Amino acid sequence: MRKIFLCFFLFLYACAVFAQEDEKERITGFHSEIVILENGNIRVTERISVYSDQYDIRHGIVRTLPYYFTNNAGKQQVMRLKSLSVKRNGQRENTSQTSVISGERSYREIYIGDSERLLPRGEHEYTISYETPNQLFFHDDSDELYWNVTGNDWAFDIDSASVRIILPDTTSILKTNCYTGAYGSTTQGCESYVGKDTVVFTTKAPLMRGEGLTVSLFFPRDIVKRPPPPTFWEINRQPIFAGLSILVLLFYCFLTWSGIGRDPQKQIPVPTFNPPNDWSPAVSRFLYKKGIKDSKLLSATIISLAVKGAIGIASERKVYTLIRNEKNDKLTAEESNVYDVLFPGDRIMLKVSDKHYNVFQKATKALNNMLKSQWNIKKIFQPNTGFAFLGALFTLIAVFLYFVISMDEPLADLGSDILFYITGGLFLAGAAMTIFAVSFWKKSSYFLIIIGLVVASIGVLLSDTAVFLNLTSLLYVVVMLVGCRLYAYLIKSPTEEGVKILAELEGFRMYMETAEEHRLDILTPPERTPELFERLLSYAIALDVENKWSKKFDEVLSQAGYEPDWYRSDRPFLSGRGIGSFSRSFVSSISSSSVSPNSGSGGRSSSGGGFSGGGRGGGGGRGW
């Protein structure tokens, strides 16, 4: 009796397993109808029947279709879906679309269903219809529809698949082919029925996950409207626009540069061995850099404070500390101001560290403000930033228009395409960041240029991967960026007073950087002494010649056993690479200490020899 019950139990269990297997989630039927229209478009209606057990198919299905296809000119083009309609069991169903762009496999995902509602268990039929242009292949003696009916990327098995293709009236069919299996398969596990202007393809066996049905149909040419041959502009629009925009930019640059950007006649610098007009190191740096603020402005001022005895500098393991001494009457107004900011109240010492970044930032700002109040830099050096801005703006507009005309889609067809605005906005933002960072060069320009190029590249790749992937486009972008940078540099122009100031500073700089005074034709050069070295050291830093200045005194300082009174360290002052090493290290430390530690420094025609997954159409789907 027990054996009988055991056998009966096993029989029921087996029936349940087989029943569950029969009712597993799958596509029970995939049946498509394609109408070839006389205007060359095709109208596709897909009827996809699925069985849901609320496992993978909980809310509905996701139908994926290729986002791009390769057009007859061999370029990638967006697959447009016109009049998209989706129903479930004959009733309109909720839909939403997303795009997944990943190299060559870019898809449009159509989510069908309601995320707040579970799909009832059982069979459901989804009807997806749309019209799409430019899907036919045109040969010399025939036209062809080569279409991946189901797609090869479904996550479910397909019990049966078929497609009915309808041509315009009285159209004869020249040749048909169909293919089944995984991508690349040439297996013809399908059969066809050919009528007068209709052909039906049907699979002979179920399609497993990852398998699909692809068909090709040849019919006489000129039955449907062929697109006109590309015009001269369509073929050559990229080089034509690039050449014209470069010529316009050159014309604007030359016109404005000739009018306001030409430098006055340069004065021949006369070597001198004293600071021009007794300017301080800060003033010399400010005028030499034409008002541009940088870390050396404060560094040269602090060294001058040390040489004049107002402060001391201590170094231990290359960590510098400023030590307060008594203020004296040797200090200039700007040096006295910096002293008061660094040592307010009863502060005795100040470590050169980003922990005190606010102090060094305040000192730099105070120094720069005082110099600006003393010197109207725009009356000495005209930056002409308005003209540079217009040049950068023109470059941005030109590059963006190049981006637009390089797309294969007419701009009128993109009016309602949200992705175009997103990708165009990304490209425009990245290009603007890059162009303006190149034009108005700052210390952070390298970082901004990298970020800008990454953002612009994302915009290009998301919109049309073929836009800038050619030599013409890359050369155009490089030429425009280089031209924009060169113009922003050349449009700056010193006044007559500015030319005189630059000549005076250049004469003083020539003396400091030249090792052999007789080459400068100086009759009575000052004797090289440690005192002279110290007095002009801060000027050498201010004028970027500290290394050459120190080399002139290597022998003199070594013979004198030079150890400055204002500097204390755990190693000799002239050890290692001498004063050149000290100045680089100190300037770097001042620069780092002025930054907050919390600040931050991405198919061809079948031609009779197709395969499963070939042609246009395709995609796949899954449940959700």
Coordinates of C-alpha atoms in Angstrom, one line a residue:
M1 CA 0.0 0.0 0.0
R2 CA 2.8 2.4 0.9
K3 CA 4.5 1.8 -2.5
I4 CA 1.2 2.6 -4.2
F5 CA 0.9 5.9 -2.3
L6 CA 4.6 6.7 -3.0
C7 CA 4.1 6.1 -6.8
F8 CA 0.9 8.2 -6.8
F9 CA 2.7 11.1 -5.0
L10 CA 5.6 11.0 -7.4
F11 CA 3.2 11.0 -10.3
L12 CA 1.4 14.1 -9.0
Y13 CA 4.7 15.8 -8.4
A14 CA 5.9 15.1 -11.9
C15 CA 2.6 16.4 -13.3
A16 CA 3.0 19.6 -11.3
V17 CA 6.6 20.1 -12.5
F18 CA 5.6 19.6 -16.1
A19 CA 2.6 21.8 -15.7
Q20 CA 4.8 24.5 -14.3
E21 CA 7.3 24.1 -17.1
D22 CA 4.5 24.4 -19.7
E23 CA 3.4 27.6 -18.0
K24 CA 6.8 29.2 -17.6
E25 CA 7.1 32.9 -18.6
R26 CA 7.8 33.2 -22.3
I27 CA 6.6 34.8 -25.5
T28 CA 3.9 32.5 -26.8
G29 CA 3.7 34.3 -30.2
F30 CA 5.5 37.1 -31.9
H31 CA 3.7 38.2 -35.0
S32 CA 4.6 41.3 -37.0
E33 CA 3.0 43.1 -40.0
I34 CA 5.1 45.5 -42.1
V35 CA 3.6 47.8 -44.7
I36 CA 6.1 49.3 -47.2
L37 CA 4.7 52.7 -48.1
E38 CA 5.2 54.5 -51.4
N39 CA 7.1 57.3 -49.7
G40 CA 9.8 54.8 -48.7
N41 CA 8.8 54.6 -45.0
I42 CA 7.6 51.4 -43.4
R43 CA 4.7 50.9 -40.9
V44 CA 5.4 48.2 -38.4
T45 CA 2.8 46.5 -36.1
E46 CA 4.1 43.9 -33.6
R47 CA 1.7 41.7 -31.7
I48 CA 3.6 40.1 -28.9
S49 CA 1.8 37.5 -26.8
V50 CA 3.4 36.7 -23.4
Y51 CA 2.6 34.5 -20.5
S52 CA 3.2 36.2 -17.1
D53 CA 3.6 34.4 -13.8
Q54 CA 4.5 37.6 -12.0
Y55 CA 8.2 36.6 -11.7
D56 CA 10.1 38.5 -14.4
I57 CA 7.0 39.9 -16.1
R58 CA 5.5 41.7 -13.0
H59 CA 4.3 45.0 -14.4
G60 CA 4.7 44.5 -18.1
I61 CA 7.4 44.1 -20.8
V62 CA 10.3 46.2 -22.1
R63 CA 10.6 46.4 -25.8
T64 CA 14.1 47.5 -26.9
L65 CA 14.8 48.8 -30.4
P66 CA 18.2 50.0 -31.8
Y67 CA 18.7 53.7 -31.2
Y68 CA 21.0 54.0 -34.3
F69 CA 21.3 52.2 -37.6
T70 CA 23.8 52.6 -40.4
N71 CA 22.1 54.4 -43.3
N72 CA 22.7 54.0 -47.0
A73 CA 25.6 56.5 -46.9
G74 CA 27.4 54.3 -44.3
K75 CA 26.8 56.8 -41.5
Q76 CA 25.1 56.2 -38.2
Q77 CA 21.6 57.7 -38.0
V78 CA 19.0 57.8 -35.3
M79 CA 16.1 55.4 -35.8
R80 CA 13.0 57.6 -35.7
L81 CA 9.7 56.2 -34.5
K82 CA 6.7 58.1 -35.7
S83 CA 3.1 57.7 -34.4
L84 CA 4.2 55.2 -31.7
S85 CA 1.2 53.4 -30.3
V86 CA 1.2 50.7 -27.6
K87 CA -1.8 48.6 -26.4
R88 CA -2.3 45.6 -24.1
N89 CA -5.2 43.3 -24.8
G90 CA -6.7 46.0 -27.1
Q91 CA -6.5 48.8 -24.6
R92 CA -4.0 51.6 -24.5
E93 CA -1.2 51.0 -22.0
N94 CA 1.1 53.2 -20.1
T95 CA 4.5 53.7 -21.7
S96 CA 7.8 55.5 -21.0
Q97 CA 11.0 55.6 -22.9
T98 CA 14.7 55.7 -22.0
S99 CA 17.8 55.5 -24.0
V100 CA 20.8 53.2 -23.3
I101 CA 23.9 54.4 -25.1
S102 CA 26.9 52.1 -24.9
G103 CA 29.2 52.2 -27.9
E104 CA 27.9 50.3 -30.9
R105 CA 25.0 48.7 -28.9
S106 CA 22.7 51.7 -28.3
Y107 CA 19.0 51.0 -27.6
R108 CA 15.7 52.8 -27.0
E109 CA 13.9 51.1 -24.2
I110 CA 10.1 51.2 -24.3
Y111 CA 8.7 50.4 -20.9
I112 CA 5.1 49.1 -21.2
G113 CA 3.0 48.8 -18.0
D114 CA 2.4 50.5 -14.7
S115 CA 5.0 50.4 -12.0
E116 CA 2.3 50.6 -9.3
R117 CA 0.2 47.7 -10.7
L118 CA 1.0 44.0 -11.0
L119 CA 0.1 42.3 -14.2
P120 CA -2.5 39.5 -13.7
R121 CA -1.1 36.0 -14.2
G122 CA -1.8 34.5 -17.6
E123 CA -1.5 35.5 -21.3
H124 CA -1.4 39.1 -22.5
E125 CA -1.1 40.5 -26.0
Y126 CA 0.9 43.7 -26.5
T127 CA 0.4 45.6 -29.8
I128 CA 3.2 48.0 -30.7
S129 CA 2.9 50.0 -33.9
Y130 CA 5.1 52.8 -35.3
E131 CA 6.3 54.2 -38.6
T132 CA 10.0 54.7 -39.3
P133 CA 11.8 56.2 -42.3
N134 CA 15.0 55.3 -44.2
Q135 CA 14.9 51.6 -43.5
L136 CA 15.0 50.3 -47.1
F137 CA 18.1 49.4 -49.1
F138 CA 18.4 50.7 -52.7
H139 CA 20.4 48.7 -55.2
D140 CA 21.0 49.4 -58.9
D141 CA 18.3 47.0 -60.1
S142 CA 16.1 46.4 -57.1
D143 CA 15.1 47.7 -53.6
E144 CA 15.2 45.6 -50.5
L145 CA 13.8 45.3 -47.0
Y146 CA 16.3 43.5 -44.7
W147 CA 14.6 43.4 -41.3
N148 CA 15.4 41.8 -38.0
V149 CA 11.8 41.0 -37.0
T150 CA 12.0 39.9 -33.4
G151 CA 15.5 41.0 -32.4
N152 CA 18.1 38.7 -30.9
D153 CA 18.2 40.1 -27.4
W154 CA 15.0 38.8 -25.8
A155 CA 15.3 37.4 -22.3
F156 CA 12.6 34.8 -23.1
D157 CA 12.0 31.9 -25.4
I158 CA 9.6 32.5 -28.3
D159 CA 7.2 29.7 -29.2
S160 CA 6.5 31.0 -32.7
A161 CA 7.3 34.0 -34.8
S162 CA 6.0 35.3 -38.1
V163 CA 6.0 38.4 -40.2
R164 CA 3.6 39.6 -43.0
I165 CA 5.1 42.1 -45.4
I166 CA 2.7 44.1 -47.6
L167 CA 4.0 46.0 -50.6
P168 CA 2.3 48.7 -52.7
D169 CA -0.4 47.3 -55.0
T170 CA 0.6 45.2 -58.1
T171 CA 4.2 45.0 -56.9
S172 CA 5.9 41.7 -57.8
I173 CA 8.4 40.1 -55.4
L174 CA 11.8 39.2 -56.9
K175 CA 13.5 37.2 -54.1
T176 CA 13.0 36.3 -50.4
N177 CA 15.3 35.0 -47.7
C178 CA 14.8 34.3 -44.0
Y179 CA 17.2 33.3 -41.2
T180 CA 16.8 32.0 -37.6
G181 CA 19.1 31.4 -34.6
A182 CA 21.6 33.4 -32.7
Y183 CA 23.3 36.5 -34.0
G184 CA 25.3 35.6 -37.2
S185 CA 23.5 32.3 -37.8
T186 CA 22.6 31.5 -41.5
T187 CA 20.2 28.7 -40.5
Q188 CA 17.0 29.0 -42.5
G189 CA 14.6 27.4 -39.9
C190 CA 11.7 29.3 -41.5
E191 CA 9.4 29.1 -44.4
S192 CA 7.7 31.7 -46.6
Y193 CA 4.5 32.1 -48.6
V194 CA 4.7 34.5 -51.5
G195 CA 1.6 36.2 -52.9
K196 CA 1.1 38.9 -55.5
D197 CA 2.2 41.8 -53.3
T198 CA 2.5 40.0 -49.9
V199 CA 4.9 37.6 -48.4
V200 CA 4.6 35.8 -45.1
F201 CA 7.5 34.3 -43.2
T202 CA 7.0 31.8 -40.3
T203 CA 9.4 30.0 -38.1
K204 CA 9.4 26.2 -38.1
A205 CA 10.4 25.7 -34.5
P206 CA 10.5 27.8 -31.3
L207 CA 13.3 30.3 -30.8
M208 CA 15.4 30.0 -27.7
R209 CA 16.5 33.0 -25.6
G210 CA 19.0 35.0 -27.7
E211 CA 17.6 33.7 -31.0
G212 CA 15.6 35.7 -33.5
L213 CA 14.0 35.8 -37.0
T214 CA 15.4 38.0 -39.7
V215 CA 14.0 38.3 -43.3
S216 CA 15.0 40.0 -46.5
L217 CA 12.7 40.8 -49.4
F218 CA 13.7 42.1 -52.9
F219 CA 11.3 43.9 -55.2
P220 CA 11.6 46.0 -58.3
R221 CA 13.2 49.5 -58.0
D222 CA 11.2 52.7 -58.3
I223 CA 8.1 51.2 -56.8
V224 CA 8.7 53.3 -53.7
K225 CA 10.1 56.8 -53.7
R226 CA 13.9 56.8 -53.5
P227 CA 15.6 59.6 -51.5
P228 CA 17.3 62.1 -53.8
P229 CA 21.1 61.7 -54.2
P230 CA 23.1 63.8 -51.7
T231 CA 23.8 67.3 -52.8
F232 CA 27.3 68.9 -53.0
W233 CA 26.5 70.6 -49.6
E234 CA 25.4 67.4 -47.9
I235 CA 28.6 65.6 -49.0
N236 CA 31.0 68.4 -48.2
R237 CA 29.2 70.4 -45.5
Q238 CA 31.8 69.7 -42.8
P239 CA 34.9 71.0 -44.7
I240 CA 32.9 73.9 -46.3
F241 CA 31.5 75.2 -43.0
A242 CA 34.9 74.6 -41.3
G243 CA 36.7 76.7 -43.9
L244 CA 34.2 79.5 -43.9
S245 CA 34.0 79.8 -40.1
I246 CA 37.8 79.9 -39.8
L247 CA 38.0 82.6 -42.5
V248 CA 35.4 84.7 -40.6
L249 CA 37.2 84.2 -37.3
L250 CA 40.5 85.2 -39.0
F251 CA 38.9 88.3 -40.5
Y252 CA 37.4 89.4 -37.1
C253 CA 40.7 88.8 -35.3
F254 CA 42.8 90.6 -37.9
L255 CA 40.4 93.6 -38.0
T256 CA 40.2 94.1 -34.3
W257 CA 43.9 93.4 -33.7
S258 CA 44.9 95.9 -36.4
G259 CA 42.6 98.5 -34.8
I260 CA 43.4 98.2 -31.1
G261 CA 45.6 95.2 -30.5
R262 CA 48.9 96.3 -32.1
D263 CA 51.6 97.0 -29.6
P264 CA 53.2 100.4 -29.7
Q265 CA 56.8 100.6 -30.9
K266 CA 58.9 98.7 -28.4
Q267 CA 61.7 100.5 -26.5
I268 CA 65.1 98.9 -26.5
P269 CA 65.8 97.8 -22.9
V270 CA 68.8 99.3 -21.3
P271 CA 70.5 97.1 -18.7
T272 CA 70.4 98.6 -15.2
F273 CA 71.5 97.1 -11.8
N274 CA 69.0 98.9 -9.6
P275 CA 65.2 98.4 -9.4
P276 CA 63.5 100.9 -11.7
N277 CA 62.2 104.0 -9.9
D278 CA 62.9 102.2 -6.6
W279 CA 59.9 100.1 -7.0
S280 CA 59.4 97.4 -4.4
P281 CA 59.5 93.7 -5.3
A282 CA 55.7 93.6 -5.1
V283 CA 55.3 96.6 -7.5
S284 CA 57.8 95.1 -9.9
R285 CA 56.0 91.7 -9.9
F286 CA 52.6 93.4 -10.3
L287 CA 53.7 95.4 -13.3
Y288 CA 55.8 92.6 -14.8
K289 CA 52.7 90.3 -14.7
K290 CA 50.5 93.2 -16.0
G291 CA 48.3 93.0 -12.9
I292 CA 47.8 89.3 -12.8
K293 CA 47.8 88.0 -9.2
D294 CA 49.8 84.8 -8.4
S295 CA 51.6 83.2 -5.4
K296 CA 55.0 84.8 -6.2
L297 CA 53.6 88.2 -5.4
L298 CA 53.2 87.4 -1.7
S299 CA 56.4 85.2 -1.7
A300 CA 58.6 88.0 -3.0
T301 CA 57.1 90.4 -0.4
I302 CA 57.7 88.0 2.5
I303 CA 61.3 87.5 1.4
S304 CA 61.8 91.3 1.3
L305 CA 60.3 91.5 4.8
A306 CA 62.9 89.0 6.0
V307 CA 65.9 90.6 4.3
K308 CA 64.9 94.0 5.8
G309 CA 64.8 92.3 9.3
A310 CA 61.1 92.7 9.9
I311 CA 60.6 88.9 10.2
G312 CA 62.6 85.7 10.4
I313 CA 62.1 82.4 8.5
A314 CA 62.7 79.1 10.2
S315 CA 62.8 75.8 8.4
E316 CA 62.6 72.3 9.8
R317 CA 62.2 69.3 7.4
K318 CA 61.1 71.8 4.7
V319 CA 58.3 73.1 6.9
Y320 CA 58.6 76.9 7.1
T321 CA 57.6 79.2 10.0
L322 CA 57.5 83.0 9.9
I323 CA 58.8 84.6 13.1
R324 CA 57.9 88.2 14.1
N325 CA 60.6 90.8 14.6
E326 CA 60.2 94.5 15.0
K327 CA 58.7 96.5 12.2
N328 CA 61.1 99.1 10.9
D329 CA 61.1 102.2 8.6
K330 CA 62.7 100.2 5.7
L331 CA 59.4 98.7 4.7
T332 CA 57.3 100.0 1.9
A333 CA 53.6 100.7 2.3
E334 CA 52.5 97.4 0.8
E335 CA 55.1 95.5 2.8
S336 CA 54.0 97.2 6.0
N337 CA 50.4 96.2 5.2
V338 CA 51.3 92.6 4.6
Y339 CA 53.3 92.6 7.9
D340 CA 50.2 93.8 9.8
V341 CA 48.0 91.0 8.3
L342 CA 50.4 88.2 9.0
F343 CA 51.2 89.3 12.6
P344 CA 48.1 91.0 14.1
G345 CA 48.0 91.7 17.8
D346 CA 50.4 89.6 19.8
R347 CA 51.0 86.8 17.2
I348 CA 54.7 85.8 17.3
M349 CA 54.9 82.9 14.9
L350 CA 53.0 81.8 11.9
K351 CA 53.5 78.3 10.3
V352 CA 53.4 78.2 6.5
S353 CA 50.6 75.7 6.3
D354 CA 47.2 75.4 4.7
K355 CA 45.8 75.4 8.3
H356 CA 46.4 79.1 8.1
Y357 CA 45.1 79.5 4.5
N358 CA 42.7 82.3 5.5
V359 CA 45.6 84.4 6.8
F360 CA 47.7 84.0 3.6
Q361 CA 44.6 84.6 1.4
K362 CA 43.9 87.8 3.4
A363 CA 47.5 88.9 3.0
T364 CA 47.4 88.3 -0.8
K365 CA 44.1 90.1 -1.1
A366 CA 45.3 93.1 0.9
L367 CA 48.5 93.3 -1.1
N368 CA 46.7 93.1 -4.4
N369 CA 44.1 95.7 -3.4
M370 CA 46.8 98.1 -2.3
L371 CA 48.7 97.7 -5.6
K372 CA 45.5 98.2 -7.6
S373 CA 44.8 101.4 -5.7
Q374 CA 48.3 102.7 -6.5
W375 CA 48.3 101.6 -10.2
N376 CA 45.5 101.8 -12.7
I377 CA 46.7 98.8 -14.6
K378 CA 44.2 99.2 -17.4
K379 CA 45.8 102.6 -18.3
I380 CA 49.1 100.8 -18.6
F381 CA 48.1 97.4 -20.1
Q382 CA 44.9 97.2 -22.0
P383 CA 43.5 93.6 -21.8
N384 CA 40.7 94.2 -24.3
T385 CA 38.8 91.4 -22.7
G386 CA 35.5 92.4 -24.4
F387 CA 37.0 91.7 -27.8
A388 CA 38.6 88.4 -26.5
F389 CA 35.1 87.4 -25.1
L390 CA 33.5 88.1 -28.5
G391 CA 36.1 86.0 -30.2
A392 CA 35.5 83.1 -27.8
L393 CA 31.7 83.5 -28.2
F394 CA 32.0 83.3 -32.0
T395 CA 34.2 80.2 -31.7
L396 CA 31.7 78.6 -29.4
I397 CA 28.8 79.3 -31.8
A398 CA 30.8 78.1 -34.8
V399 CA 31.8 74.9 -33.1
F400 CA 28.2 74.2 -32.0
L401 CA 26.8 74.9 -35.5
Y402 CA 29.4 72.5 -36.9
F403 CA 28.1 70.0 -34.4
V404 CA 24.5 70.6 -35.6
I405 CA 25.2 70.4 -39.4
S406 CA 27.3 67.3 -39.0
M407 CA 24.2 65.4 -37.8
D408 CA 22.5 63.4 -40.5
E409 CA 19.0 64.4 -39.2
P410 CA 17.4 67.6 -40.5
L411 CA 17.1 70.1 -37.7
A412 CA 13.4 70.4 -38.3
D413 CA 13.0 66.7 -37.4
L414 CA 14.7 67.2 -34.1
G415 CA 12.3 69.8 -32.7
S416 CA 10.6 67.4 -30.3
D417 CA 13.6 65.1 -29.6
I418 CA 14.4 65.7 -25.9
L419 CA 17.6 63.7 -26.3
F420 CA 18.8 66.2 -28.9
Y421 CA 18.4 69.1 -26.4
I422 CA 20.1 67.1 -23.6
T423 CA 23.1 66.1 -25.8
G424 CA 23.3 69.4 -27.5
G425 CA 23.3 71.1 -24.0
L426 CA 26.0 68.9 -22.8
F427 CA 28.1 69.6 -25.9
L428 CA 27.5 73.3 -25.6
A429 CA 28.4 73.4 -21.9
G430 CA 31.5 71.4 -22.4
A431 CA 32.6 73.4 -25.5
A432 CA 32.0 76.7 -23.6
M433 CA 34.0 75.6 -20.6
T434 CA 36.9 74.5 -22.9
I435 CA 36.9 77.6 -25.2
F436 CA 36.7 80.2 -22.4
A437 CA 39.3 78.4 -20.3
V438 CA 41.6 78.4 -23.3
S439 CA 40.9 82.1 -24.0
F440 CA 41.2 83.5 -20.5
W441 CA 44.0 81.4 -19.2
K442 CA 44.2 80.9 -15.5
K443 CA 46.0 78.5 -13.1
S444 CA 42.9 76.2 -13.1
S445 CA 42.6 76.2 -16.9
Y446 CA 44.1 72.7 -17.4
F447 CA 41.5 71.2 -15.1
L448 CA 38.6 73.2 -16.7
I449 CA 39.8 72.2 -20.2
I450 CA 39.8 68.5 -19.3
I451 CA 36.4 68.7 -17.7
G452 CA 35.0 70.6 -20.7
L453 CA 36.4 68.2 -23.2
V454 CA 34.9 65.3 -21.3
V455 CA 31.5 66.9 -21.0
A456 CA 31.5 67.9 -24.7
S457 CA 32.6 64.4 -25.7
I458 CA 29.7 62.8 -23.8
G459 CA 27.3 65.1 -25.6
V460 CA 28.8 64.1 -29.0
L461 CA 28.8 60.3 -28.2
L462 CA 25.2 60.4 -26.9
S463 CA 23.9 62.2 -30.0
D464 CA 25.7 60.9 -33.0
T465 CA 29.0 58.8 -32.7
A466 CA 30.0 59.8 -36.2
V467 CA 30.1 63.6 -35.8
F468 CA 33.6 64.2 -34.7
L469 CA 35.2 60.8 -35.5
N470 CA 37.0 62.0 -38.6
L471 CA 40.2 64.0 -39.4
T472 CA 38.3 67.1 -40.7
S473 CA 36.4 67.5 -37.4
L474 CA 39.4 67.0 -35.2
L475 CA 41.6 69.4 -37.2
Y476 CA 38.8 72.0 -37.1
V477 CA 38.4 71.9 -33.4
V478 CA 42.1 72.1 -32.8
V479 CA 42.5 75.1 -35.2
M480 CA 39.6 76.9 -33.6
L481 CA 40.9 76.4 -30.1
V482 CA 44.5 77.4 -31.0
G483 CA 43.2 80.5 -32.9
C484 CA 41.0 81.5 -30.0
R485 CA 43.9 81.2 -27.5
L486 CA 46.3 83.1 -29.8
Y487 CA 43.9 85.9 -30.4
A488 CA 43.2 86.3 -26.7
Y489 CA 46.9 86.7 -26.2
L490 CA 47.6 89.1 -29.1
I491 CA 44.6 91.4 -28.5
K492 CA 46.2 92.5 -25.2
S493 CA 48.1 95.7 -25.8
P494 CA 50.3 97.9 -23.6
T495 CA 50.0 101.7 -23.8
E496 CA 53.0 104.0 -24.4
E497 CA 53.5 104.1 -20.6
G498 CA 53.2 100.3 -20.4
V499 CA 55.9 99.9 -23.1
K500 CA 58.2 102.2 -21.1
I501 CA 57.6 100.2 -17.9
L502 CA 58.2 96.9 -19.5
A503 CA 61.4 98.1 -21.1
E504 CA 62.7 99.3 -17.7
L505 CA 61.8 96.1 -16.0
E506 CA 63.4 94.1 -18.8
G507 CA 66.6 96.1 -18.5
F508 CA 66.8 95.3 -14.8
R509 CA 65.9 91.7 -15.5
M510 CA 68.7 91.4 -18.1
Y511 CA 71.3 92.4 -15.5
M512 CA 70.0 89.9 -13.0
E513 CA 69.9 86.9 -15.3
T514 CA 73.1 87.5 -17.2
A515 CA 76.2 85.9 -15.6
E516 CA 78.8 87.9 -17.5
E517 CA 78.2 91.7 -17.0
H518 CA 80.6 92.6 -19.9
R519 CA 78.0 91.2 -22.3
L520 CA 75.6 93.9 -21.2
D521 CA 78.2 96.6 -21.9
I522 CA 77.9 97.9 -18.3
L523 CA 80.9 100.1 -17.4
T524 CA 80.7 99.9 -13.7
P525 CA 78.8 96.8 -12.5
P526 CA 78.4 96.5 -8.8
E527 CA 80.7 94.1 -7.0
R528 CA 79.2 90.8 -6.2
T529 CA 78.8 90.6 -2.5
P530 CA 76.5 88.7 -0.1
E531 CA 74.9 92.1 0.7
L532 CA 74.0 92.7 -3.0
F533 CA 72.7 89.2 -3.3
E534 CA 70.4 89.6 -0.3
R535 CA 69.2 93.1 -1.3
L536 CA 68.0 92.0 -4.8
L537 CA 66.9 88.4 -4.0
S538 CA 63.3 89.3 -3.6
Y539 CA 63.4 91.1 -6.9
A540 CA 64.9 88.1 -8.6
I541 CA 61.9 86.0 -7.3
A542 CA 59.5 88.7 -8.4
L543 CA 60.9 88.7 -12.0
D544 CA 61.3 84.9 -12.3
V545 CA 65.2 84.9 -12.4
E546 CA 66.0 83.6 -8.9
N547 CA 67.9 80.5 -10.2
K548 CA 70.1 82.5 -12.5
W549 CA 70.6 85.2 -9.9
S550 CA 71.7 82.7 -7.3
K551 CA 74.1 81.0 -9.8
K552 CA 75.9 84.3 -10.3
F553 CA 76.7 84.3 -6.6
D554 CA 77.5 80.6 -6.0
E555 CA 81.2 81.1 -5.6
V556 CA 81.0 84.3 -3.7
L557 CA 78.5 82.9 -1.2
S558 CA 80.4 79.7 -0.7
Q559 CA 83.7 81.5 0.0
A560 CA 82.0 83.8 2.5
G561 CA 80.3 80.9 4.2
Y562 CA 77.1 82.7 3.7
E563 CA 74.3 82.1 6.3
P564 CA 71.7 84.8 6.3
D565 CA 70.7 86.3 9.7
W566 CA 67.0 86.1 8.8
Y567 CA 67.0 82.3 8.1
R568 CA 67.4 79.4 10.6
S569 CA 67.2 75.8 9.5
D570 CA 68.2 72.3 10.5
R571 CA 70.5 72.2 7.4
P572 CA 73.0 74.7 5.9
F573 CA 71.4 77.4 3.7
L574 CA 73.6 76.5 0.7
S575 CA 73.3 72.7 1.1
G576 CA 71.9 70.6 -1.7
R577 CA 70.9 72.9 -4.6
G578 CA 71.5 76.1 -2.7
I579 CA 69.3 79.2 -2.8
G580 CA 67.6 78.1 -6.0
S581 CA 66.2 75.1 -4.2
F582 CA 65.2 77.2 -1.2
S583 CA 63.3 79.8 -3.4
R584 CA 61.4 77.1 -5.3
S585 CA 60.5 75.3 -2.0
F586 CA 59.4 78.5 -0.2
V587 CA 57.3 79.8 -3.1
S588 CA 55.6 76.4 -3.4
S589 CA 54.9 76.4 0.3
I590 CA 53.4 79.9 0.2
S591 CA 51.2 78.8 -2.7
S592 CA 50.0 75.7 -1.0
S593 CA 49.3 77.5 2.2
S594 CA 47.0 79.9 0.4
V595 CA 44.5 77.1 -0.6
S596 CA 41.9 75.7 1.7
P597 CA 42.6 72.1 2.6
N598 CA 39.0 71.3 1.9
S599 CA 39.0 72.6 -1.7
G600 CA 39.0 70.2 -4.6
S601 CA 41.8 70.5 -7.2
G602 CA 33.3 61.4 -18.5
G603 CA 24.0 47.1 -40.9
R604 CA 24.6 46.7 -44.3
S605 CA 22.3 45.2 -47.0
S606 CA 22.0 41.4 -47.1
S607 CA 22.7 41.4 -50.9
G608 CA 21.2 37.9 -50.8
G609 CA 23.7 36.7 -48.1
G610 CA 22.2 37.7 -44.8
F611 CA 22.1 36.2 -41.3
S612 CA 20.0 36.2 -38.2
G613 CA 20.3 39.5 -36.4
G614 CA 21.4 41.3 -39.6
G615 CA 19.7 44.2 -41.3
R616 CA 17.7 46.9 -39.6
G617 CA 15.1 46.6 -36.9
G618 CA 16.1 44.2 -34.1
G619 CA 16.5 44.9 -30.5
G620 CA 14.8 42.6 -28.0
G621 CA 13.1 42.9 -24.6
R622 CA 12.5 41.6 -21.1
G623 CA 10.0 41.8 -18.3
W624 CA 9.9 44.3 -15.5

